[in-house]
Every structure is written in C-alpha cells, then in structure tokens.
PDB file of C-alpha atoms in Angstrom:
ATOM      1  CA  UNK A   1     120.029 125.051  65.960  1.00  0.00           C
ATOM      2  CA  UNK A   2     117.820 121.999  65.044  1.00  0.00           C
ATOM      3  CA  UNK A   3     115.943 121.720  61.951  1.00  0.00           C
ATOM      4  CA  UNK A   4     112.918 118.678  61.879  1.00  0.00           C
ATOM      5  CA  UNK A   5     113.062 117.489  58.656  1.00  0.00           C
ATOM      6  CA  UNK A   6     117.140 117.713  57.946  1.00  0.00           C
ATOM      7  CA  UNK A   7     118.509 114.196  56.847  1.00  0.00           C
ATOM      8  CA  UNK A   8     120.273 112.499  59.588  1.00  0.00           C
ATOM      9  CA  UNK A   9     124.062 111.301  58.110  1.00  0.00           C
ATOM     10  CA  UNK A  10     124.493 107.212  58.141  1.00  0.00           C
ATOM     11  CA  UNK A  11     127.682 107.799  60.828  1.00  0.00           C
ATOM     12  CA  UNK A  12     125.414 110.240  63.218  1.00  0.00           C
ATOM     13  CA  UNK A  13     122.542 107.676  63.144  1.00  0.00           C
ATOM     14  CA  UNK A  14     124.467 104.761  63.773  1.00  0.00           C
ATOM     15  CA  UNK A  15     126.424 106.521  66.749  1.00  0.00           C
ATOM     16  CA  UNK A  16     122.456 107.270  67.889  1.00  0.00           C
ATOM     17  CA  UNK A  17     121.749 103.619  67.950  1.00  0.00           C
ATOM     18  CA  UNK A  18     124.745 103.264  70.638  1.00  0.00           C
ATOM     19  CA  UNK A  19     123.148 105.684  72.966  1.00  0.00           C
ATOM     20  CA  UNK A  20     123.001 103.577  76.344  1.00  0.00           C
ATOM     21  CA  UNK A  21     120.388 103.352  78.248  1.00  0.00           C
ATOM     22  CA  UNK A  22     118.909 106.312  80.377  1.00  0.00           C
ATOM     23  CA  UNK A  23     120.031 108.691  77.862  1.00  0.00           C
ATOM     24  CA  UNK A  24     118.572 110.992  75.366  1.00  0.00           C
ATOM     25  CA  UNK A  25     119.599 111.698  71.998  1.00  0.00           C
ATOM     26  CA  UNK A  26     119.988 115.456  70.929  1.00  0.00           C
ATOM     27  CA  UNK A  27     120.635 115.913  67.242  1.00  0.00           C
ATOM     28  CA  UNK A  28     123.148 119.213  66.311  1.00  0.00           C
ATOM     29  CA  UNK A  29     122.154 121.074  62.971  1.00  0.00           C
ATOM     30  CA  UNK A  30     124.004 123.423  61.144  1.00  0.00           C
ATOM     31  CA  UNK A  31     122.159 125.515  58.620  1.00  0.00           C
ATOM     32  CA  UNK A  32     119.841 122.634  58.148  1.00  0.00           C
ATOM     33  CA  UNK A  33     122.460 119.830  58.294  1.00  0.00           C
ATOM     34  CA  UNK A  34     123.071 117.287  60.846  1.00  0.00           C
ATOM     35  CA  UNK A  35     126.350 117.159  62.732  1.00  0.00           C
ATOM     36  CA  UNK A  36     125.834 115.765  65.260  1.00  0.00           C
ATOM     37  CA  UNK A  37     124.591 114.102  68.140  1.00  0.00           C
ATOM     38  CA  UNK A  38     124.391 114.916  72.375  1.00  0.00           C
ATOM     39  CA  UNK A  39     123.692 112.170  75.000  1.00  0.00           C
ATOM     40  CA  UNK A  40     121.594 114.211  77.863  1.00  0.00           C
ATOM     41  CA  UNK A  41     121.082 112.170  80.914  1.00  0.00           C
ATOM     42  CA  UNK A  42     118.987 113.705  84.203  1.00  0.00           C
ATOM     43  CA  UNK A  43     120.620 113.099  86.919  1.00  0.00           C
ATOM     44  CA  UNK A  44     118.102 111.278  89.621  1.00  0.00           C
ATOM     45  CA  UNK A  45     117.789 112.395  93.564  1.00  0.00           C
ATOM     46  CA  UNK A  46     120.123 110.545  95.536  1.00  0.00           C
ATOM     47  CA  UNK A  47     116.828 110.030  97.962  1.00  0.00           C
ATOM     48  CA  UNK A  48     114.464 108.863  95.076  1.00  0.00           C
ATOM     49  CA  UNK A  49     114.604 104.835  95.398  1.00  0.00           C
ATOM     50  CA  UNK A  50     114.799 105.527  98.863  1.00  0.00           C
ATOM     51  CA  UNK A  51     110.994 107.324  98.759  1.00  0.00           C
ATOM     52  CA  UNK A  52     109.859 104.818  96.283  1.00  0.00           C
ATOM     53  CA  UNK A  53     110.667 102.108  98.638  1.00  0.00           C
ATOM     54  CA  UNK A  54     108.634 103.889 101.510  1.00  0.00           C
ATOM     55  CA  UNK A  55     105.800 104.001  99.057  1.00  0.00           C
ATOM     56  CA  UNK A  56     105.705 100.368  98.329  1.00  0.00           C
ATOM     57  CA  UNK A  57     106.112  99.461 101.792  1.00  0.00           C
ATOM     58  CA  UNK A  58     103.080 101.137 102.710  1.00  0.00           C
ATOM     59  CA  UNK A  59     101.170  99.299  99.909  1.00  0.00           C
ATOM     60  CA  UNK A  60     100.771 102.340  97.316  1.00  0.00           C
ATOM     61  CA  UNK A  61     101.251 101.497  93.820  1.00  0.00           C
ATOM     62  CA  UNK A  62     104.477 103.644  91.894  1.00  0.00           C
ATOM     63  CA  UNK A  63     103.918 105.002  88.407  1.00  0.00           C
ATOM     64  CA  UNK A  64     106.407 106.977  86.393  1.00  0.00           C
ATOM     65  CA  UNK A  65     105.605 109.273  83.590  1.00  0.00           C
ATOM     66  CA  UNK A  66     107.902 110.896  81.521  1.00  0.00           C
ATOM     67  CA  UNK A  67     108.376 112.702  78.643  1.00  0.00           C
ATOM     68  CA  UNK A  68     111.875 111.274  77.790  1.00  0.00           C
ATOM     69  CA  UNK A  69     111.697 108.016  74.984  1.00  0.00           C
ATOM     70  CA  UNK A  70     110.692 104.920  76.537  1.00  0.00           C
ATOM     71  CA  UNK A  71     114.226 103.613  77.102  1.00  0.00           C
ATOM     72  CA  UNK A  72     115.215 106.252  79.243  1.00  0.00           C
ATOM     73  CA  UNK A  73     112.460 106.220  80.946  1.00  0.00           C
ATOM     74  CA  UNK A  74     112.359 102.452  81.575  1.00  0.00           C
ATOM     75  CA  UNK A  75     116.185 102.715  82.589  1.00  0.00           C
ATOM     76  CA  UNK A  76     115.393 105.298  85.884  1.00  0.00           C
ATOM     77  CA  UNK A  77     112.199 103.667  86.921  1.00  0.00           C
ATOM     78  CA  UNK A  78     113.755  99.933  87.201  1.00  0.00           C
ATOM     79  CA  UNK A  79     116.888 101.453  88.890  1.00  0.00           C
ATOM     80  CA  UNK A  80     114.374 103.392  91.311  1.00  0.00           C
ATOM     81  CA  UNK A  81     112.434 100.207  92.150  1.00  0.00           C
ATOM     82  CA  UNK A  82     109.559 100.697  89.693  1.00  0.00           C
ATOM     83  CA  UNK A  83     107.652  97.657  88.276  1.00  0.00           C
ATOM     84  CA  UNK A  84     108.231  97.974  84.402  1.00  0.00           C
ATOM     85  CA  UNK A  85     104.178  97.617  83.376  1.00  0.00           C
ATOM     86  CA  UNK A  86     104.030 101.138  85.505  1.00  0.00           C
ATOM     87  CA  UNK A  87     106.921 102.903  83.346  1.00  0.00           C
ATOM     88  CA  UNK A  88     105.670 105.267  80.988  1.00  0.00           C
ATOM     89  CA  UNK A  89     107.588 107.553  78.451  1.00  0.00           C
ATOM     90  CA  UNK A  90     107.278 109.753  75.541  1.00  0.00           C
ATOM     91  CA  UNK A  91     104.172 111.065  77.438  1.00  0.00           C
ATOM     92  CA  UNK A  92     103.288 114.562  76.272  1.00  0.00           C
ATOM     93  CA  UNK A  93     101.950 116.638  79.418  1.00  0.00           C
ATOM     94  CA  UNK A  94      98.331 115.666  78.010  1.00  0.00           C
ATOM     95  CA  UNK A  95      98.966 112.034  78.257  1.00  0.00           C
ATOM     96  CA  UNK A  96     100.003 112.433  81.499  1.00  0.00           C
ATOM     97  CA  UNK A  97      96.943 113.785  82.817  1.00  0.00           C
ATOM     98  CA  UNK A  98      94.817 111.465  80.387  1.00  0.00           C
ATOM     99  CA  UNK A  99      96.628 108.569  82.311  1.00  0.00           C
ATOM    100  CA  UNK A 100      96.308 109.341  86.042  1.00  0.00           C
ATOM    101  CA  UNK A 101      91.624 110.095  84.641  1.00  0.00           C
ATOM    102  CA  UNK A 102      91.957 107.026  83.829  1.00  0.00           C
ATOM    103  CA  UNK A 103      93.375 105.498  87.255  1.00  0.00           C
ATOM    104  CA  UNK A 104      90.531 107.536  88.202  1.00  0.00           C
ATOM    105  CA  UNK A 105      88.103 105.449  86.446  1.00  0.00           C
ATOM    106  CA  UNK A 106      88.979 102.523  87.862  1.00  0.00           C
ATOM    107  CA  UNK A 107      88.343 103.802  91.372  1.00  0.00           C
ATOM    108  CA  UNK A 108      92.080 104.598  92.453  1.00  0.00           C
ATOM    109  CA  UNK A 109      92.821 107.456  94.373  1.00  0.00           C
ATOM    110  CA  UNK A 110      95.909 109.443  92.693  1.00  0.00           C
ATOM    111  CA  UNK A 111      98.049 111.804  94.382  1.00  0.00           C
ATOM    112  CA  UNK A 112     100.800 113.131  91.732  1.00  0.00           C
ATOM    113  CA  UNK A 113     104.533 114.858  92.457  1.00  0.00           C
ATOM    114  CA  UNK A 114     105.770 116.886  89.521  1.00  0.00           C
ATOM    115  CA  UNK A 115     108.387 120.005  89.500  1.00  0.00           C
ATOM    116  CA  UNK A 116     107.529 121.351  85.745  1.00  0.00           C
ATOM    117  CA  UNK A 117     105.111 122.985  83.708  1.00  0.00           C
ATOM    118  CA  UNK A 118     104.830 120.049  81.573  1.00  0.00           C
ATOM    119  CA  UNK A 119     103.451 118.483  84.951  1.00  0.00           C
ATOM    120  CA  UNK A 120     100.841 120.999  85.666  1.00  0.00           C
ATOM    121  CA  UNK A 121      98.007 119.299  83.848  1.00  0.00           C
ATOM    122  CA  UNK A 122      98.788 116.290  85.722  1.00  0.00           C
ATOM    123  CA  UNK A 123      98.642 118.325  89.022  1.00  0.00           C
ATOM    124  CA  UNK A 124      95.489 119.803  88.538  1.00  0.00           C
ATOM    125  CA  UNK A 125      94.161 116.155  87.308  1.00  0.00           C
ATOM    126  CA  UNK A 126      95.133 114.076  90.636  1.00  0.00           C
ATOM    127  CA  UNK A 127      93.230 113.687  93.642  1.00  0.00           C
ATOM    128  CA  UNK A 128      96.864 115.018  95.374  1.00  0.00           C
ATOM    129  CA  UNK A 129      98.854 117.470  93.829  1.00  0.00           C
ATOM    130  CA  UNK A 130     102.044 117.756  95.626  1.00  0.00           C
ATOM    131  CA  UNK A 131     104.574 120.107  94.043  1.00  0.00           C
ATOM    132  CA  UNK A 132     108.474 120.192  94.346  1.00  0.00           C
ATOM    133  CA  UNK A 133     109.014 123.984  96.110  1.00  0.00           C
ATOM    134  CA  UNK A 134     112.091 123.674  93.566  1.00  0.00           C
ATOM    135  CA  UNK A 135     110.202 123.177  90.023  1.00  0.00           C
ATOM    136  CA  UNK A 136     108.153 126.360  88.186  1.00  0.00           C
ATOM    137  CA  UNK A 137     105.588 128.147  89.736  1.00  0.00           C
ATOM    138  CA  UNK A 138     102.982 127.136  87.315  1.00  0.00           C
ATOM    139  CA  UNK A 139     103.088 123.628  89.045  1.00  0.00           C
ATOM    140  CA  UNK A 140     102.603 124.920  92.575  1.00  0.00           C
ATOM    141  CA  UNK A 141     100.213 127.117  92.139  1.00  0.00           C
ATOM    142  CA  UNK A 142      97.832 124.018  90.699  1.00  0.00           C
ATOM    143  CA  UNK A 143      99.231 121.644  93.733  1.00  0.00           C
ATOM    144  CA  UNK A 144      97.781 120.989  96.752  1.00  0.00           C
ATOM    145  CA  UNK A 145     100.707 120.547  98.682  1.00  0.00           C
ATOM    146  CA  UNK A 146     103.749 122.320  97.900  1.00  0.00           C
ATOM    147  CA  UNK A 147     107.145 121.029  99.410  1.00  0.00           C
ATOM    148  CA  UNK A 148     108.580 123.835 100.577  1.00  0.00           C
ATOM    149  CA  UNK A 149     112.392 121.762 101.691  1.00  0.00           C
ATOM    150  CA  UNK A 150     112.384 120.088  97.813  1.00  0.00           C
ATOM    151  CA  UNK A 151     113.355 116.565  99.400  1.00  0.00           C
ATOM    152  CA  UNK A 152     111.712 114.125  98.065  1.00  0.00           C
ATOM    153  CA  UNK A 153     111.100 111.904 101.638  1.00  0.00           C
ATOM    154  CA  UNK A 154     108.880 114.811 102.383  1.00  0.00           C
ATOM    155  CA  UNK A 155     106.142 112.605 100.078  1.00  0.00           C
ATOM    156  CA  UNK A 156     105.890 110.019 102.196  1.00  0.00           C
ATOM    157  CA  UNK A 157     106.292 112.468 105.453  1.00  0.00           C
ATOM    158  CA  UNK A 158     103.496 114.444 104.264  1.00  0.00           C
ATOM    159  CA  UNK A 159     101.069 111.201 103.607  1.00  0.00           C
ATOM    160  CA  UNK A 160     102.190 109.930 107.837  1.00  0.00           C
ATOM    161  CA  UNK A 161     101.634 113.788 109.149  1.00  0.00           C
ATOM    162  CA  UNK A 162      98.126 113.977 107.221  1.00  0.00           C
ATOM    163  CA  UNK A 163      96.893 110.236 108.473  1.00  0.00           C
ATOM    164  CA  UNK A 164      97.886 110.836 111.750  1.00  0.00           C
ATOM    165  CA  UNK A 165      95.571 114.470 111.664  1.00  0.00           C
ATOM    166  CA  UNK A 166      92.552 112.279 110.406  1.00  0.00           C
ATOM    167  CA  UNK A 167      93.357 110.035 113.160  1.00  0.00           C
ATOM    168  CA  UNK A 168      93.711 112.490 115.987  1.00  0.00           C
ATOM    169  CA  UNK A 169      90.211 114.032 114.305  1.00  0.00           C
ATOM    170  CA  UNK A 170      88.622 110.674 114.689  1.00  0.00           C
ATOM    171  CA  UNK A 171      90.030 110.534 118.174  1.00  0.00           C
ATOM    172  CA  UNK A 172      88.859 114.096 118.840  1.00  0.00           C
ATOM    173  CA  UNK A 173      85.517 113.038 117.441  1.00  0.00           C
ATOM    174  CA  UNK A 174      84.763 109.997 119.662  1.00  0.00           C
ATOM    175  CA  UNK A 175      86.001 111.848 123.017  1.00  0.00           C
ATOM    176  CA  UNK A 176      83.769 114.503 122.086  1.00  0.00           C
ATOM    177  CA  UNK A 177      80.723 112.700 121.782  1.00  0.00           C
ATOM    178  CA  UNK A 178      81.299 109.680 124.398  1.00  0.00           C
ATOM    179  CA  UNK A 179      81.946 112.457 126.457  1.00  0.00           C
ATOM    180  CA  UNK A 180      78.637 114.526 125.496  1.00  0.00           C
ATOM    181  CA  UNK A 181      76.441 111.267 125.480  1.00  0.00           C
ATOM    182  CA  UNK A 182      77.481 110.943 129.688  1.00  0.00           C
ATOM    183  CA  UNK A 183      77.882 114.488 130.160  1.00  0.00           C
ATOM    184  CA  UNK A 184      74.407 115.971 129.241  1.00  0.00           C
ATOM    185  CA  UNK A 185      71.796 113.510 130.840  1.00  0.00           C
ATOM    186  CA  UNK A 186      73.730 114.054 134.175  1.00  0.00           C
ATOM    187  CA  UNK A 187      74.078 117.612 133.647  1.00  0.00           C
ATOM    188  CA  UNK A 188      70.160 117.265 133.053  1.00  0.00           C
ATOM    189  CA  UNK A 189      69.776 115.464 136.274  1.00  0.00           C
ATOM    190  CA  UNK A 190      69.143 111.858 134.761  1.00  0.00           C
ATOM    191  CA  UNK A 191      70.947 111.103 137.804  1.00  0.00           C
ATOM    192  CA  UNK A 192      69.177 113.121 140.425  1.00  0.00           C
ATOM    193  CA  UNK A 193      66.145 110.693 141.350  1.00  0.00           C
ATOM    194  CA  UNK A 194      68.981 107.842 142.368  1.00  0.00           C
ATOM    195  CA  UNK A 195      71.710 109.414 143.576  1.00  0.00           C
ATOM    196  CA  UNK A 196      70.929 112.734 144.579  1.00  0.00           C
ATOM    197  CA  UNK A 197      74.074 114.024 142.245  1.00  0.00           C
ATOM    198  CA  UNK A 198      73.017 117.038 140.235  1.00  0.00           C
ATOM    199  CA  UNK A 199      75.817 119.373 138.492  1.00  0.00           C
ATOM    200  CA  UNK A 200      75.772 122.960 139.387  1.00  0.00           C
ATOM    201  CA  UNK A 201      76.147 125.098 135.427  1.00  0.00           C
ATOM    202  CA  UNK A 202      79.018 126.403 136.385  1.00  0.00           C
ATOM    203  CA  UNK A 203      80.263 122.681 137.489  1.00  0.00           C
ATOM    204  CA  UNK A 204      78.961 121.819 134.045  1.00  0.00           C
ATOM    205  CA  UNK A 205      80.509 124.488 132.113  1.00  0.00           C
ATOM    206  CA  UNK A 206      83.818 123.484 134.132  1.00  0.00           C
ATOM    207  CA  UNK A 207      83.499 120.443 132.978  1.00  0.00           C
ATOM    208  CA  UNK A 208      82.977 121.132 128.954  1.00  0.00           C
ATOM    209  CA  UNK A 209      85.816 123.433 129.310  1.00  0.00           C
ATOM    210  CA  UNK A 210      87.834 120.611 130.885  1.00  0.00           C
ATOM    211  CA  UNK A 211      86.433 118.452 127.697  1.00  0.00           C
ATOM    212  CA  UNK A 212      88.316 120.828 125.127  1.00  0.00           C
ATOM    213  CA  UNK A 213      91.318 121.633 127.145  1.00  0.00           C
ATOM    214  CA  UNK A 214      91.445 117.358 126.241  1.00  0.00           C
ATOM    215  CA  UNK A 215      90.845 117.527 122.760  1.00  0.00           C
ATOM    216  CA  UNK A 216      93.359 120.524 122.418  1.00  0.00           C
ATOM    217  CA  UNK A 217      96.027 118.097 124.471  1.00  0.00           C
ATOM    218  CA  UNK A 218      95.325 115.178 121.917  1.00  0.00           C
ATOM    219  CA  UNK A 219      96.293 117.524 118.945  1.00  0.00           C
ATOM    220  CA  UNK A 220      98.947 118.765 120.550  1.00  0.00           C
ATOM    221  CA  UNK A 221      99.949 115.370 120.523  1.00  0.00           C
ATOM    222  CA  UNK A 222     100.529 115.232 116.603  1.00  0.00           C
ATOM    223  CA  UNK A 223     104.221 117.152 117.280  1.00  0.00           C
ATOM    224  CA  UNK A 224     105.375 113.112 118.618  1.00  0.00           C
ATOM    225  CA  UNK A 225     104.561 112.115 114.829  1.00  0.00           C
ATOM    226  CA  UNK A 226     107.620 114.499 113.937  1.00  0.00           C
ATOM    227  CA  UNK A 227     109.789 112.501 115.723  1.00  0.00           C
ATOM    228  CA  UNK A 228     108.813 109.160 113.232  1.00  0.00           C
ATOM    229  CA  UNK A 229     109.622 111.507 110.258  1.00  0.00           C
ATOM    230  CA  UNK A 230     112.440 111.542 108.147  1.00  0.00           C
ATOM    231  CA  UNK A 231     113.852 114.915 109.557  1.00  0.00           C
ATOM    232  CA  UNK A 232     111.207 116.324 111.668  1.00  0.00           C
ATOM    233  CA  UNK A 233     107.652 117.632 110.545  1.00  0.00           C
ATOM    234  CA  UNK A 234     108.209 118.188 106.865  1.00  0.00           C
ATOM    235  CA  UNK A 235     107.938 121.902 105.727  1.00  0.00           C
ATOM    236  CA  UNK A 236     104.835 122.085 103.645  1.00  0.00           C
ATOM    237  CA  UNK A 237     102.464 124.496 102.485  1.00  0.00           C
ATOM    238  CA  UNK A 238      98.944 122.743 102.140  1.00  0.00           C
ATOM    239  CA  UNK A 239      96.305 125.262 100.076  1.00  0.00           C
ATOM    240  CA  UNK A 240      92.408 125.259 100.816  1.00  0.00           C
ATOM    241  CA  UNK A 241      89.962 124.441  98.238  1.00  0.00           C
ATOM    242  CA  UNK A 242      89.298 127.804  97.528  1.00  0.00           C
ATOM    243  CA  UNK A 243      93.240 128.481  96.737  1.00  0.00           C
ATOM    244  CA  UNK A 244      93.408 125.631  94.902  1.00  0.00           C
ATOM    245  CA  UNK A 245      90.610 125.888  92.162  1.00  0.00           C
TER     246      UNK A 245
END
C-alpha cells in the first residue's frame, strides 16, 4: 500500500537518489510508513530504434511522450535514436494531447502511436491515430489505424502502403482523364471530317470498359508494394470517418 504524504526514511531516500537511469522509483508503505523502495523499468521493443530510424530516414520528426519522470524518459528516447529537445516526461495524458495541438498550431501534421488509455486523448488529438492491436481498447477505438500484428515496423509499413494508394489514385486519376480528353471528341466524331474514322457506341463503350479494366490493373498493382515491406502488407484495420468520430 502507498500512502502520499508518509515521510520518506533518510536510508530509503538516499537509495532513491541511486536509481539509474531508465528506471522508476516505487515507494513501499506499511500502515503509513515507508519501507521501501522498487526500481520498475519497461522493457522497450526489440524493433523500436529500428522504426525510429525508418522514420528519420524518411524525414519525419520523432517525439516521445511519457508519463514516466524525465530521466527515464530521456534514458529510452536517446537509446532509441531520439533527439533530446523532442523527449518529454512526466506528461499526464492531458499534456500529451495539449502537446501534439500545439504541433498543430504550427502547421505540422501529427500522426500519434499509443497502446494505453492514458494515450487515448492523444489519439483522438492527432491528425493519425494509429493504435497498438496489443494496448486497451479504449485507444483503438479512438485510432484511425489499428495494428492488428502489434509490431511496431508496421508504422512505417502503414505510412509506404497508404502513399503508394494516393499515388496509384493520382495515377488512376490522370489515365482517366487523358484518356477521356482523347476519347470523347473522337467518339463525337471530331475526327470524322479528316479522316473518315468515327467509333461505333458499342466500339466506344468497348473502349471505356477497356479504360477501367486499366485502372483496375494499376491498383492491382499496389500488392508489388508488399514486397518493399517489412514482412508483407502489414495487417491493419483502417476506420472511416464515420467510425472514427
């Protein structure tokens, strides 16, 4: 049992102040009396620094925010890779969402990864929710993207797989209407008074069916970005807006 306001013995303290780095004091009471004190350490993914490193390689800024004491906090995030001016602890799940408004403010996009309900705030807050499928439901059901595997590279694989739709959709786009601006004016015999060529409808409605069976092929296309992932296409749920809010 703990007790808040229970004196804290001269020994106890001074064994606190020997608590290394990356660890977290826990104070033991005893009918309101200090005993004693725990040293809790989390134990970090093996494949964290590896998905922080992927991050900074494609030019996206790290931050950390935790609720452990500075220290600890500043101890994980320099081992991961973490510039120590984005480190942040002894944030209270408020904080954490008051910090990633205000990357807002300054025009940042924010996408945020959290597992607990102390990170559901935070979540909700971001531009990006993505969710650990192994952390409390309260944080999925606020995220956007839920990692259904609970690897961490699945970050970074979800940010490739989701440029590479709005790239095939660009794609899609410009086929769609280069092929539309030639298409139609022949199709209305623009063509006719110099060439004699004039498309039958059923040539033309060939022809616009030939123009999706190509944009379907293109999307299609998307399973070769698998092969550029970490372990395949990442399993992810991603919720509409509707789901979301």
């Amino acid at each position: 049992a703990g007790s808040a306001s229970a004196a804290i013995p001269p020994e106890i303290a001074a064994a606190t102040a020997e608590v290394r780095a990356g660890r977290t004091p826990v104070y033991v009471s005893v009918n309101g009396n200090v005993v004693g004190v725990m040293e809790m350490e989390d134990q970090v993914r093996p494949d964290a620094a590896e998905t922080i490193a992927r991050l900074q390689k494609r030019n996206m800024r790290t931050v950390l925010l935790s609720g452990d004491r500075q220290e600890t906090a500043e101890s994980v995030g320099i081992s991961l890779g973490i510039a120590l001016e984005d480190i942040f602890g002894d944030v209270r799940p408020e904080g954490k969402a008051a910090l990633i408004q205000r990357l807002q403010s300054e025009g940042r996009s924010v996408a945020m990864v959290g597992d607990g309900i102390n990170d559901a705030a935070a979540l909700a807050q971001a531009d990006v929710g993505i969710a650990m499928a192994g952390g409390v439901g309260a944080a999925s059901e606020v995220a956007s993207i839920v990692l259904l595997g609970d690897k961490l590279p699945q970050v970074v694989d979800s940010i490739e797989l989701s440029k590479a739709t709005f790239d095939k959709i660009k794609q899609n786009l410009g086929w769609a209407f280069a092929y539309n601006f030639v298409g139609i004016p022949i199709a209305a015999g623009a063509l006719l008074p110099f060439t004699g060529l004039a498309l039958t409808p059923s040539v033309a409605g060939g022809l616009m069916g030939f123009s999706s069976l190509g944009v379907m092929a293109n999307s299609l296309l998307l399973q070769l970005t698998s092969r550029k992932l970490s372990k395949g296409l990442p399993d992810y749920e991603i919720k509409s807006s509707d789901e979301e809010r």
